[in-house]
mmCIF file of C-alpha atoms in Angstrom:
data_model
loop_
_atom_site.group_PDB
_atom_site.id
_atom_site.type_symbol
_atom_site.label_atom_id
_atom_site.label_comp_id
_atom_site.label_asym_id
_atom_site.label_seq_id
_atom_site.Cartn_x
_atom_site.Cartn_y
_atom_site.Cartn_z
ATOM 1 C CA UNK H 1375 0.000 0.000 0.000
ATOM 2 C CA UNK H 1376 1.343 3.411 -1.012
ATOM 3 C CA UNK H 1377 1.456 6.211 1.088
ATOM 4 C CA UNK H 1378 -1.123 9.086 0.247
ATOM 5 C CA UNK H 1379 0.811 11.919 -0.388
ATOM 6 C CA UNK H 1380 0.246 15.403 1.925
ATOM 7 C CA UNK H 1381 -0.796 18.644 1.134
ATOM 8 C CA UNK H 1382 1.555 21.426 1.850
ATOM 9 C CA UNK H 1383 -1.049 23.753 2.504
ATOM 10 C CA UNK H 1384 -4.606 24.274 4.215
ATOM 11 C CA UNK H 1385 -7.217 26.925 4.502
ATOM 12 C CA UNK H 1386 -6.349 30.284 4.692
ATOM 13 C CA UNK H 1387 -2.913 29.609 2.777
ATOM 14 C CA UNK H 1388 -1.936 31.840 -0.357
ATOM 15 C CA UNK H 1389 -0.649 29.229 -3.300
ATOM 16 C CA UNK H 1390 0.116 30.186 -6.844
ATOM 17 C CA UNK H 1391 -0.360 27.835 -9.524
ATOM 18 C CA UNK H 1392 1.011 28.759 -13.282
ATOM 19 C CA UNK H 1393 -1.381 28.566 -16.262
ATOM 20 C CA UNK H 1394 -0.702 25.340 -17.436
ATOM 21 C CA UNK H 1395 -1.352 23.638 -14.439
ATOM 22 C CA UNK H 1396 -4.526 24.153 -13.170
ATOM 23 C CA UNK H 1397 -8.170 24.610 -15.219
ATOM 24 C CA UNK H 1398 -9.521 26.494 -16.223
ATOM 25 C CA UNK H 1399 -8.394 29.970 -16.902
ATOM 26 C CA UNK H 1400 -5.323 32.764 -17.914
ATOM 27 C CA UNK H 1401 -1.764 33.566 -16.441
ATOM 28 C CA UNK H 1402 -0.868 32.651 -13.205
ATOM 29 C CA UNK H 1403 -3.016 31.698 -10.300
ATOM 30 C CA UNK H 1404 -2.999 33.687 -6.988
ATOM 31 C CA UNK H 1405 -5.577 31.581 -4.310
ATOM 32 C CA UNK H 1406 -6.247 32.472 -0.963
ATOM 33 C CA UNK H 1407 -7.692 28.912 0.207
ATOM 34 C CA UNK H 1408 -11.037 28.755 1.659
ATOM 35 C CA UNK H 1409 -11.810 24.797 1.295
ATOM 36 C CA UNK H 1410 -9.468 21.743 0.248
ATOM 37 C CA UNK H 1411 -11.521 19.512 -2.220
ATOM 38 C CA UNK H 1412 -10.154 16.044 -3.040
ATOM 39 C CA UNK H 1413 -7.683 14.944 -5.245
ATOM 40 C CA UNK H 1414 -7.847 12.888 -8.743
ATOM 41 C CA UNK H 1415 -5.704 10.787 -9.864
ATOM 42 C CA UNK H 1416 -5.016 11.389 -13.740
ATOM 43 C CA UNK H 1417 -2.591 10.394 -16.563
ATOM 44 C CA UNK H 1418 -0.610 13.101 -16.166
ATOM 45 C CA UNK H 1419 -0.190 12.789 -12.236
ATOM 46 C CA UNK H 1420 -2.067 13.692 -9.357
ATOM 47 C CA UNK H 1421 -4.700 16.426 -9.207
ATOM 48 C CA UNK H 1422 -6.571 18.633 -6.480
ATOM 49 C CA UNK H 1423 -9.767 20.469 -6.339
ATOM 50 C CA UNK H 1424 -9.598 23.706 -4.434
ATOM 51 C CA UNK H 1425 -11.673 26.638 -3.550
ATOM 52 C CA UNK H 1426 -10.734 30.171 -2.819
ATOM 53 C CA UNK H 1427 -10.413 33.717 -3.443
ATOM 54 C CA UNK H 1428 -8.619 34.926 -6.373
ATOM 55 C CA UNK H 1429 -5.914 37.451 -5.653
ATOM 56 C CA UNK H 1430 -4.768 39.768 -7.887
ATOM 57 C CA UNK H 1431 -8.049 39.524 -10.597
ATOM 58 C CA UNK H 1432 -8.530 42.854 -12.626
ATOM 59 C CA UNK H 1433 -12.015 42.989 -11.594
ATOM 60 C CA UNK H 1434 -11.304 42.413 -7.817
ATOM 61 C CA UNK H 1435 -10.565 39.565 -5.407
ATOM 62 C CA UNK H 1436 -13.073 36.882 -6.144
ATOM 63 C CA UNK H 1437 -14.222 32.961 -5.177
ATOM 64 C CA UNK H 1438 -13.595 30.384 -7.646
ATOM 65 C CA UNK H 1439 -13.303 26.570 -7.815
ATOM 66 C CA UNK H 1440 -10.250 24.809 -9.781
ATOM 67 C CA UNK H 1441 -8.525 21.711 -10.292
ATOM 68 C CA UNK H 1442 -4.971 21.842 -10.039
ATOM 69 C CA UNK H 1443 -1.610 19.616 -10.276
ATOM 70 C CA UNK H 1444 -0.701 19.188 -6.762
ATOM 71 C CA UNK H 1445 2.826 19.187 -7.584
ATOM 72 C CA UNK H 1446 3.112 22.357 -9.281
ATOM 73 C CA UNK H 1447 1.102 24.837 -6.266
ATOM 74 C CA UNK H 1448 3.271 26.777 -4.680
ATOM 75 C CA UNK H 1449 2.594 28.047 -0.623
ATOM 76 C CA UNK H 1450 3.444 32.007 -0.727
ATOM 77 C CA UNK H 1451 4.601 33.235 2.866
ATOM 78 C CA UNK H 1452 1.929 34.082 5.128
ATOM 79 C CA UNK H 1453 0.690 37.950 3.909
ATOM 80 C CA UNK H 1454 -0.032 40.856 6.289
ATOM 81 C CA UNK H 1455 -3.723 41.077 5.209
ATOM 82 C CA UNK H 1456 -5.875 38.247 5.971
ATOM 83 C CA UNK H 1457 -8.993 37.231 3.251
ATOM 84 C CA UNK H 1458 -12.510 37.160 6.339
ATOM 85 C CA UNK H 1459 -13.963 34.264 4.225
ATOM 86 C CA UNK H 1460 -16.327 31.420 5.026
ATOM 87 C CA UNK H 1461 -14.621 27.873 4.983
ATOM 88 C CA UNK H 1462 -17.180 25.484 4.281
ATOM 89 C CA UNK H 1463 -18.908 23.401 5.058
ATOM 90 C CA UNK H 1464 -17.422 24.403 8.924
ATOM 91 C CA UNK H 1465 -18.208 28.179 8.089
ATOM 92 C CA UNK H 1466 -15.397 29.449 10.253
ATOM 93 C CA UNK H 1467 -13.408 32.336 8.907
ATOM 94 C CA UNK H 1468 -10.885 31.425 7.273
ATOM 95 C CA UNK H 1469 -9.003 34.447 8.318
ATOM 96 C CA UNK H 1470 -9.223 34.343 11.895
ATOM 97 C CA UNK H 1471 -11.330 31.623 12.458
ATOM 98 C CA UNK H 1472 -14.157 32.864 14.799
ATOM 99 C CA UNK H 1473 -17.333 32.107 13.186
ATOM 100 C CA UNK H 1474 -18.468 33.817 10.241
ATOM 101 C CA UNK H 1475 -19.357 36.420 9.418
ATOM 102 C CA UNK H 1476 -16.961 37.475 11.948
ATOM 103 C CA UNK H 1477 -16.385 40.460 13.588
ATOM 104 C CA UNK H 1478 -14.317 42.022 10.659
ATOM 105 C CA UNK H 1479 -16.010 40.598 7.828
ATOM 106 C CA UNK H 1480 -19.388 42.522 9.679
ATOM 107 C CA UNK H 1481 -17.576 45.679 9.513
ATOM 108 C CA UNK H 1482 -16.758 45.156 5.787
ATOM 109 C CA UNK H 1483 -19.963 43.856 4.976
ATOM 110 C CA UNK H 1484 -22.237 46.922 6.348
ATOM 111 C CA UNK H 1485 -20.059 49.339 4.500
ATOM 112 C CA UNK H 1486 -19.496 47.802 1.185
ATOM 113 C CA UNK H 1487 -23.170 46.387 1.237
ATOM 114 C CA UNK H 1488 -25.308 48.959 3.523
ATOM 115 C CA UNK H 1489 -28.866 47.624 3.284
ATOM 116 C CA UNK H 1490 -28.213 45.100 0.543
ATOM 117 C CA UNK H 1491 -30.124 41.607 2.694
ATOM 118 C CA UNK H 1492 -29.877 39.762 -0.051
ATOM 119 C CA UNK H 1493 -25.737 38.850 -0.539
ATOM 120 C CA UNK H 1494 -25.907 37.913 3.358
ATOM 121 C CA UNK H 1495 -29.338 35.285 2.647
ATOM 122 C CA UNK H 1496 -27.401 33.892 0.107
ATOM 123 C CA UNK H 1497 -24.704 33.135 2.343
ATOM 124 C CA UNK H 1498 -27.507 32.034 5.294
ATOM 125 C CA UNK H 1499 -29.180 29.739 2.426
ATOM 126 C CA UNK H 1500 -25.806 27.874 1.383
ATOM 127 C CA UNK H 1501 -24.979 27.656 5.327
ATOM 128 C CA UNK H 1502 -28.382 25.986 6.045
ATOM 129 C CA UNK H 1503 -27.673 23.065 3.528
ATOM 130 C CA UNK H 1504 -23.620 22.947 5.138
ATOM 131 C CA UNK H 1505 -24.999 22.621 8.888
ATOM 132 C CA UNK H 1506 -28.301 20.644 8.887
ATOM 133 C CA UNK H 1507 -28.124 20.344 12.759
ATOM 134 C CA UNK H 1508 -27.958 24.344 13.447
ATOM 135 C CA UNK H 1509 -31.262 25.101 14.145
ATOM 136 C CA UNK H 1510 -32.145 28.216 10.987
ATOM 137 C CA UNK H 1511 -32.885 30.950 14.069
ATOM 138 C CA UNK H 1512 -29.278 30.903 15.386
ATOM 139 C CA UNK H 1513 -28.285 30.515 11.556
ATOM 140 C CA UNK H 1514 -30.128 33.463 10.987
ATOM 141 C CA UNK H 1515 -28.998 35.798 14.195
ATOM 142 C CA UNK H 1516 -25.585 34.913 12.796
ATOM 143 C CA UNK H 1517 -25.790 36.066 9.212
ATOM 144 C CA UNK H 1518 -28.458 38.801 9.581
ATOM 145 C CA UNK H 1519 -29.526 39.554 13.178
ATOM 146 C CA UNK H 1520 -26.410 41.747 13.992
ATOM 147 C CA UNK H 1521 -27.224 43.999 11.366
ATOM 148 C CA UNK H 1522 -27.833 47.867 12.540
ATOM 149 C CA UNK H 1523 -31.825 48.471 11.958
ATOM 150 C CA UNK H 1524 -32.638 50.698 9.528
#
């Protein structure tokens, strides 16, 4: 029996991945990890799937899924600024790991979307299917009861 091999890097690590090995997408790969998916064996070696926030995107940071060649990601040293995202299915933050949306994402959140209730029920929607056993009123003081009223 062979030895599975480890991963040199968990959630909340920056990795880089160059073009040509991961899919789908252009230029090199900046990924602030926010979930570790599992890995697939192919003919050209052994593949991950990962999920995070792209760093570095013209349009802004932003969550995407890939599949990458485990070999070729690269751990960048640990960055000043720390990405408040949910890592599921626990939906700690990934950044500091209180629950989230934790204390700084809250901040963040009320200015960059004010009154906007619908980006957080998205979030309390996709939480409710990640932790069936949380009964949906703490689920929803969490996500939206610590908003200011308006």
């Amino acid at each position: 029996m062979t030895a599975r091999p480890t991963v040199p890097f968990g959630i909340g690590d920056v990795v880089k991945v160059a073009e040509q090995h991961y899919c789908y997408g252009l230029g090199t790969l900046t990924l602030r990890i926010v979930e570790v998916g599992r890995r697939e064996r192919h003919s050209d070696g052994l593949w991950i799937r990962l999920r995070g926030v792209e760093l570095g995107h013209p349009s802004g940071s932003r969550q995407r899924r890939v599949l990458a060649r485990l070999e070729a990601i690269r751990v960048q040293p640990a960055a000043a600024l720390v990405a408040h995202v949910p890592a599921r299915p626990s939906w700690q933050c990934a950044g500091c790991g209180e629950p989230w949306p934790c204390r700084d994402r809250r901040d963040r959140l009320l200015s960059e979307y004010a009154d906007d209730r619908t980006t957080l029920g998205l979030q309390l929607a996709d939480a409710l299917s990640d932790l069936p056993r949380q009964p949906a009123s703490d689920l929803h003081a969490r996500f939206l009861g610590w908003r200011r009223s308006t």
